[in-house]
Short mmCIF file of C-alpha atoms in Angstrom, two decimals:
data_model
loop_
_atom_site.label_atom_id
_atom_site.label_comp_id
_atom_site.label_asym_id
_atom_site.label_seq_id
_atom_site.Cartn_x
_atom_site.Cartn_y
_atom_site.Cartn_z
CA MET G 193 43.43 83.67 1.08
CA GLU G 194 46.51 84.30 -1.04
CA ILE G 195 45.93 84.09 -4.79
CA ASN G 196 48.54 84.66 -7.46
CA VAL G 197 49.05 83.73 -11.10
CA GLU G 198 52.70 82.80 -10.97
CA LEU G 199 55.29 83.38 -13.65
CA ASN G 200 55.79 81.06 -16.60
CA GLU G 201 59.30 80.41 -15.40
CA ARG G 202 61.58 77.68 -16.72
CA GLN G 203 60.68 74.21 -15.61
CA THR G 204 63.43 71.93 -14.38
CA VAL G 205 61.23 68.97 -15.30
CA SER G 206 60.73 68.85 -19.07
CA SER G 207 57.80 66.43 -18.74
CA ILE G 208 55.30 69.25 -18.10
CA PRO G 209 55.34 70.66 -21.67
CA ASP G 210 55.55 67.13 -23.08
CA GLN G 211 52.59 65.92 -21.02
CA VAL G 212 50.41 68.92 -21.79
CA SER G 213 51.14 68.73 -25.51
CA GLN G 214 50.38 65.03 -25.54
CA ASP G 215 47.07 65.48 -23.70
CA ILE G 216 45.90 68.23 -26.04
CA GLU G 217 46.73 66.10 -29.07
CA THR G 218 44.82 63.18 -27.56
CA TYR G 219 41.78 65.43 -27.07
CA LEU G 220 41.94 66.61 -30.69
CA LEU G 221 41.82 63.03 -31.96
CA ARG G 222 38.09 63.08 -31.12
CA PHE G 223 37.48 65.49 -33.99
CA LYS G 224 37.62 64.99 -37.74
CA ASP G 225 38.75 68.61 -38.04
CA PRO G 226 41.44 69.40 -35.41
CA LYS G 227 40.95 73.13 -35.96
CA LYS G 228 37.32 72.88 -34.85
CA GLY G 229 38.37 70.80 -31.87
CA LEU G 230 40.97 73.37 -30.89
CA SER G 231 38.44 76.19 -31.24
CA LEU G 232 35.99 74.30 -29.02
CA LEU G 233 38.68 73.66 -26.42
CA ALA G 234 39.62 77.35 -26.47
CA THR G 235 35.99 78.35 -25.86
CA LYS G 236 35.42 75.84 -23.07
CA SER G 237 38.73 76.47 -21.30
CA GLN G 238 38.95 80.25 -21.91
CA ILE G 239 42.50 79.73 -23.16
CA HIS G 240 43.31 81.57 -26.40
CA VAL G 241 43.85 79.42 -29.50
CA LYS G 242 47.32 80.94 -29.90
CA THR G 243 48.24 79.84 -26.38
CA LEU G 244 46.87 76.35 -26.99
CA ASN G 245 49.00 76.07 -30.11
CA ARG G 246 52.06 77.16 -28.14
CA LEU G 247 51.25 74.44 -25.62
CA ARG G 248 50.96 71.90 -28.44
CA GLU G 249 54.34 73.01 -29.76
CA LYS G 250 55.90 72.84 -26.27
CA SER G 251 57.03 76.44 -26.58
CA HIS G 252 55.03 77.65 -23.58
CA ASN G 253 55.33 76.58 -19.94
CA PRO G 254 51.82 76.75 -18.42
CA ASN G 255 51.27 78.22 -14.97
CA TYR G 256 48.89 76.55 -12.54
CA SER G 257 45.94 78.72 -13.59
CA THR G 258 46.35 77.59 -17.21
CA LEU G 259 46.63 73.96 -16.11
CA TYR G 260 43.39 74.22 -14.14
CA LYS G 261 41.48 75.70 -17.07
CA LEU G 262 42.88 73.14 -19.49
CA TYR G 263 42.47 69.98 -17.43
CA SER G 264 39.03 70.89 -16.10
CA CYS G 265 37.96 70.59 -19.76
CA LEU G 266 40.12 67.60 -20.70
CA LEU G 267 38.90 65.66 -17.65
CA ASP G 268 35.40 67.18 -17.65
CA THR G 269 35.37 68.03 -13.95
CA ARG G 270 34.38 71.19 -12.10
CA ASP G 271 35.83 70.06 -8.77
CA LEU G 272 39.44 71.12 -8.27
CA THR G 273 40.09 68.55 -5.55
CA HIS G 274 38.93 65.78 -7.88
CA LEU G 275 40.94 67.25 -10.75
CA VAL G 276 44.19 67.23 -8.78
CA THR G 277 43.79 63.51 -8.11
CA LYS G 278 43.14 62.75 -11.80
CA VAL G 279 45.77 64.79 -13.63
CA PRO G 280 49.06 63.16 -14.70
CA PRO G 281 51.68 62.95 -11.90
CA SER G 282 53.95 65.64 -13.35
CA VAL G 283 51.02 68.07 -13.58
CA ARG G 284 49.88 67.23 -10.03
CA GLU G 285 53.40 67.92 -8.74
CA LYS G 286 53.41 71.31 -10.47
CA LEU G 287 50.01 72.25 -9.00
CA GLU G 288 50.89 71.16 -5.47
CA LYS G 289 54.19 73.03 -5.64
CA THR G 290 52.99 76.34 -7.07
CA ASP G 291 49.33 76.89 -6.11
CA PRO G 292 49.02 78.58 -2.70
CA GLN G 293 45.35 77.53 -2.53
CA LEU G 294 46.33 73.87 -2.19
CA LYS G 295 48.37 74.74 0.90
CA SER G 296 45.29 76.00 2.74
CA SER G 297 43.05 73.88 4.96
CA PRO G 298 42.78 70.27 3.78
CA LEU G 299 39.05 70.53 4.60
CA HIS G 300 38.51 72.95 1.74
CA ARG G 301 36.83 71.70 -1.43
CA PHE G 302 37.38 73.84 -4.53
CA ASN G 303 34.69 74.12 -7.20
CA PHE G 304 35.22 75.88 -10.53
CA ASP G 305 31.53 76.75 -10.89
CA LEU G 306 31.78 79.37 -8.14
CA GLU G 307 34.00 81.50 -10.37
CA ALA G 308 31.03 82.58 -12.50
CA ASP G 309 29.42 84.19 -9.43
CA LEU G 310 32.68 85.81 -8.36
CA GLN G 311 33.12 87.32 -11.80
CA LYS G 312 29.56 88.61 -12.20
CA ASP G 313 27.88 89.11 -8.83
CA PRO G 314 29.15 91.96 -6.59
CA CYS G 315 27.13 90.68 -3.61
CA PHE G 316 28.52 87.14 -3.89
CA THR G 317 32.04 88.55 -4.24
CA GLU G 318 31.87 90.74 -1.15
CA LEU G 319 30.32 88.06 1.05
CA TYR G 320 32.88 85.51 -0.15
CA VAL G 321 35.81 87.82 0.67
CA LEU G 322 34.42 89.15 3.94
CA ALA G 323 33.75 85.62 5.17
CA GLU G 324 37.51 85.01 5.07
CA THR G 325 38.41 88.24 6.84
CA ARG G 326 35.61 89.31 9.21
CA PRO G 327 32.35 87.51 10.07
CA PHE G 328 29.07 89.32 9.39
CA ASP G 329 25.38 88.91 10.20
CA ALA G 330 22.18 88.99 8.16
CA ASN G 331 21.52 92.62 9.15
CA PHE G 332 24.76 93.69 7.47
CA VAL G 333 23.80 91.78 4.32
CA GLN G 334 20.32 93.31 4.22
CA GLN G 335 21.58 96.85 4.79
CA ARG G 336 24.24 96.44 2.13
CA PHE G 337 22.35 94.47 -0.54
CA GLY G 338 18.68 94.42 0.50
CA SER G 339 16.45 91.40 -0.03
CA TYR G 340 18.60 90.30 -2.96
CA GLY G 341 21.55 89.95 -0.61
CA LEU G 342 19.58 87.78 1.79
CA GLY G 343 18.78 85.47 -1.12
CA VAL G 344 22.46 85.27 -2.06
CA LEU G 345 23.34 84.61 1.58
CA GLU G 346 20.89 81.70 1.71
CA ARG G 347 22.25 80.26 -1.54
CA MET G 348 25.86 80.52 -0.34
CA ILE G 349 24.92 78.68 2.86
CA ASP G 350 23.21 75.93 0.82
CA GLN G 351 26.35 75.66 -1.34
CA LYS G 352 28.49 75.44 1.83
CA VAL G 353 30.44 78.50 0.70
CA LEU G 354 29.32 80.14 3.97
CA ARG G 355 28.48 78.56 7.31
CA PRO G 356 26.87 79.77 10.55
CA LEU G 357 29.41 80.53 13.28
CA GLY G 358 26.90 81.09 16.08
CA ASN G 359 25.50 84.32 17.55
CA GLY G 360 23.95 85.11 14.15
CA LEU G 361 27.32 85.42 12.42
CA TYR G 362 28.45 83.81 9.17
CA GLY G 363 31.95 82.90 8.03
CA GLN G 364 33.93 80.88 5.53
CA GLY G 365 32.53 77.48 4.55
CA GLU G 366 34.28 74.39 3.27
CA VAL G 367 33.59 74.98 -0.45
CA ARG G 368 35.94 77.51 -2.04
CA ALA G 369 36.55 78.84 -5.54
CA PRO G 370 39.81 78.46 -7.42
CA PHE G 371 40.88 81.84 -8.79
CA SER G 372 41.63 82.06 -12.50
CA ALA G 373 43.22 85.20 -13.93
CA GLU G 374 39.77 86.39 -15.01
CA THR G 375 38.43 85.97 -11.47
CA ILE G 376 41.43 87.75 -9.94
CA LYS G 377 40.71 90.71 -12.23
CA SER G 378 36.98 90.80 -11.42
CA VAL G 379 37.41 90.43 -7.67
CA GLY G 380 40.37 92.82 -7.56
CA ILE G 381 38.48 95.56 -9.41
CA ARG G 382 35.41 95.07 -7.23
CA LEU G 383 37.35 95.35 -3.98
CA THR G 384 39.29 98.34 -5.29
CA GLU G 385 36.13 100.19 -6.29
CA ARG G 386 34.39 99.41 -3.01
CA TYR G 387 37.12 99.62 -0.39
CA LEU G 388 40.11 101.62 -1.66
CA LYS G 389 40.02 104.93 0.22
CA PRO G 390 42.00 107.73 -1.47
CA GLY G 391 41.61 109.97 1.58
CA ASN G 392 43.64 107.55 3.68
CA SER G 393 46.69 108.13 1.48
CA ASP G 394 47.42 111.16 3.68
CA VAL G 395 47.80 108.90 6.72
CA ASN G 396 51.00 106.96 7.29
CA PHE G 397 50.56 103.16 6.89
CA ALA G 398 46.82 103.51 6.19
CA ASN G 399 47.05 102.22 2.62
CA LEU G 400 49.19 102.21 -0.52
CA MET G 401 48.34 103.26 -4.06
CA ASN G 402 50.49 103.68 -7.13
CA VAL G 403 50.12 103.68 -10.89
CA TYR G 404 52.70 103.63 -13.69
CA PHE G 405 52.42 104.21 -17.39
CA GLU G 406 55.53 104.42 -19.54
CA SER G 407 57.12 102.95 -22.64
CA ILE G 408 59.85 100.56 -21.53
CA SER G 409 62.13 97.85 -22.87
CA GLU G 410 61.22 94.15 -22.71
CA GLU G 411 64.01 93.59 -20.18
CA THR G 412 62.65 96.32 -17.89
CA TYR G 413 59.11 95.00 -18.28
CA ARG G 414 60.22 91.55 -17.15
CA GLU G 415 62.05 93.09 -14.18
CA TRP G 416 58.88 94.90 -13.15
CA ILE G 417 56.98 91.62 -13.17
CA LEU G 418 59.71 89.87 -11.20
CA ILE G 419 59.63 92.63 -8.56
CA GLU G 420 55.88 92.24 -8.06
CA GLU G 421 56.18 88.46 -7.99
CA ARG G 422 58.78 88.68 -5.22
CA ALA G 423 56.58 91.14 -3.30
CA PHE G 424 53.63 88.74 -3.45
CA LYS G 425 55.72 85.82 -2.18
CA GLU G 426 57.13 87.97 0.65
CA ARG G 427 53.60 88.91 1.77
CA VAL G 428 52.55 85.26 1.78
CA LYS G 429 55.71 84.30 3.69
CA LEU G 430 55.00 86.98 6.27
CA LEU G 431 51.62 85.40 7.01
CA GLU G 432 53.36 82.23 8.19
CA LYS G 433 54.52 84.02 11.32
CA PRO G 434 52.32 83.29 14.37
CA GLU G 435 51.91 86.97 15.17
CA ALA G 436 50.97 87.93 11.57
CA LYS G 437 47.22 87.30 11.82
CA GLY G 438 45.10 89.98 13.50
CA ASN G 439 41.78 91.81 13.41
CA ILE G 440 42.39 94.12 10.42
CA PRO G 441 40.67 92.82 7.25
CA VAL G 442 42.77 93.80 4.24
CA PHE G 443 43.07 93.23 0.51
CA ALA G 444 45.89 93.64 -2.01
CA PHE G 445 45.36 93.74 -5.76
CA THR G 446 48.36 94.06 -8.09
CA ALA G 447 48.32 94.17 -11.89
CA ILE G 448 50.95 94.81 -14.54
CA ASP G 449 50.20 94.59 -18.26
CA THR G 450 50.94 96.30 -21.54
CA LEU G 451 48.81 99.06 -23.03
CA LEU G 452 48.33 96.93 -26.15
CA GLU G 453 44.71 95.80 -26.49
CA ASN G 454 45.04 92.96 -28.99
CA GLU G 455 48.28 91.35 -27.82
#
């Protein structure tokens, strides 16, 4: 699965900011005090009040992750597939164009509620990821997570997140989780802690690690982000080649941010 929070780049269709602003204002009409309504929307959607105000003022172009968080609250739905059919046409076009998840198997059903498990449960996270990269059996789960893991395995099967493949193996099911920025962080950190092997850095093409910390200009900072965005898209494009898929399960986790805590 390829997951990315794409850049808030300029929209050629001005209706996106207009539509989002209009829909937020319509939601706030339910409340006698708009400030309380905005605070409630911020809590439910996990979008900062400052960002919501920028959306109201049409000064911020939302990426697909922001649109999912916002419209799952505005439309009161936890099913991404259902959400995409209900959002305004301009928003649907944006989601279908920019979200790589929607380009995966049409049999997949995305449910927002799975994100809570991905953010909090290491066992759920590992089984979810491994199911997409290499099938496993119940013995692996028990050895890795004990009886608790077997319970999680059973629950994931019931939720159709996992499915039996035969010969005692389990793999990816039809129900998937959309990945918000918070989930990308949680899953990325978990996989890094569990599977990143510093010793392999001495072997050519075994892995790649790097870290930067510096004080740079805003222009340079934006260039850094653009470079990583291009790298992500190139990796996804590479997977379209017939010979790209193989038997090596891999992960890639990239993050760039400022060293300012309250920004």
